[in-house]
Amino acid sequence: GAVVSQHPSRVICKSGTSVKIECRSLDFQATTMFWYRQFPKQSLMLMATSNEGSKATYEQGVEKDKFLINHASLTLSTLTVTSAHPEDSSFYICSASTGGGGGELFFGEGSRLTVL
Amino acid sequence: GENVEQHPSTLSVQEGDSAVIKCTYSDSASNYFPWYKQELGKGPQLIIDIRSNVGEKKDQRIAVTLNKTAKHFSLHITETQPEDSAVYFCAASAFGDYKLSFGAGTTVTVRA
């Protein structure tokens, strides 16, 4: 299957700082990428849809000013958690589609954010 | 919007036995149904998927069945092995819409 890489896999930061997470499609171009958040023992919650060259579409209840998404190229999308607080601690996962209308989504390995 | 329900939430099976996870969906427009396996601390991995034009698909020890009339689909794992222990998620989406709706997940434990 297609490979999606996320970096960093783990990050610890102080409250009030900003953290950037990168999501790359390694062997394909992804017009659309998705960002999810997952709490312990829970399912994946879609945060936003990232489209190359345009603004991201955020799900209801997700603060766009808190979670900045940039999809600058067909292989890279970034999620920046701004002014992070302990309640932002979570597992963030990106996914990307190979396109073609087939529906297949491939996920990155996830990034564990801990805000102290 | 789409609502996907998944049962059971936990499943413990003896090694070598079969495991079955069931999901139902609400939106009749959904026609793509993937299953993901998630190991601790990792992202979900696509293990099998099925589209609405077929009723069953098999890949070695894994099979998925789909009943569009009843709006439910199931994952079957035969001859379970300890490495099958993980959380499994079902999902649904409409063709061309990559926005997946996920079930709540099933924690599968295979006892040696």
mmCIF file of C-alpha atoms in Angstrom, chain A residues 34 36 38 42-44 46 49 59 91 93 97 99-110 112, chain B residues 32 34 36 38 41-46 49 51 89 93-100 102-105:
data_model
loop_
_atom_site.group_PDB
_atom_site.id
_atom_site.type_symbol
_atom_site.label_atom_id
_atom_site.label_comp_id
_atom_site.label_asym_id
_atom_site.label_seq_id
_atom_site.Cartn_x
_atom_site.Cartn_y
_atom_site.Cartn_z
ATOM 1 C CA PHE A 34 -7.037 14.433 6.580
ATOM 2 C CA TYR A 36 -7.543 13.108 13.003
ATOM 3 C CA GLN A 38 -7.575 10.143 18.894
ATOM 4 C CA GLN A 42 -11.452 5.907 21.542
ATOM 5 C CA SER A 43 -12.067 6.074 17.837
ATOM 6 C CA LEU A 44 -10.576 8.547 15.384
ATOM 7 C CA LEU A 46 -11.816 13.900 12.085
ATOM 8 C CA THR A 49 -9.686 18.121 5.572
ATOM 9 C CA GLU A 59 -15.111 19.917 11.330
ATOM 10 C CA PHE A 91 -2.557 11.305 19.460
ATOM 11 C CA ILE A 93 -2.937 11.067 12.931
ATOM 12 C CA SER A 97 -5.704 9.341 -0.446
ATOM 13 C CA GLY A 99 -6.941 9.663 -5.515
ATOM 14 C CA GLY A 100 -8.910 8.214 -8.384
ATOM 15 C CA GLY A 101 -12.173 8.188 -6.486
ATOM 16 C CA GLY A 102 -11.420 4.787 -5.041
ATOM 17 C CA GLY A 103 -11.815 5.878 -1.473
ATOM 18 C CA GLU A 104 -8.694 4.209 -0.066
ATOM 19 C CA LEU A 105 -7.096 6.149 2.742
ATOM 20 C CA PHE A 106 -3.662 5.427 4.107
ATOM 21 C CA PHE A 107 -2.647 6.590 7.538
ATOM 22 C CA GLY A 108 0.543 7.878 9.024
ATOM 23 C CA GLU A 109 2.043 6.387 12.156
ATOM 24 C CA GLY A 110 0.632 9.127 14.344
ATOM 25 C CA ARG A 112 1.863 11.684 20.322
ATOM 26 C CA TYR B 32 -16.965 1.832 0.420
ATOM 27 C CA PRO B 34 -12.666 -0.475 4.808
ATOM 28 C CA TYR B 36 -8.326 -0.931 9.776
ATOM 29 C CA GLN B 38 -4.415 -0.353 14.890
ATOM 30 C CA GLY B 41 0.909 3.634 19.617
ATOM 31 C CA LYS B 42 0.634 3.311 15.858
ATOM 32 C CA GLY B 43 -1.588 4.619 13.099
ATOM 33 C CA PRO B 44 -4.377 2.512 11.582
ATOM 34 C CA GLN B 45 -3.391 0.079 8.869
ATOM 35 C CA LEU B 46 -5.792 -0.813 6.069
ATOM 36 C CA ASP B 49 -11.940 -3.230 2.132
ATOM 37 C CA ARG B 51 -17.238 -1.989 -2.200
ATOM 38 C CA PHE B 89 -12.018 -0.207 13.227
ATOM 39 C CA SER B 93 -17.804 6.405 2.989
ATOM 40 C CA ALA B 94 -19.456 7.229 -0.293
ATOM 41 C CA PHE B 95 -17.606 6.788 -3.584
ATOM 42 C CA GLY B 96 -15.314 9.732 -4.280
ATOM 43 C CA ASP B 97 -15.770 11.082 -0.772
ATOM 44 C CA TYR B 98 -12.680 10.236 1.193
ATOM 45 C CA LYS B 99 -14.213 11.369 4.456
ATOM 46 C CA LEU B 100 -14.535 8.164 6.430
ATOM 47 C CA PHE B 102 -15.421 5.248 11.803
ATOM 48 C CA GLY B 103 -16.914 2.768 14.182
ATOM 49 C CA ALA B 104 -15.936 2.919 17.841
ATOM 50 C CA GLY B 105 -13.416 0.104 17.518
#
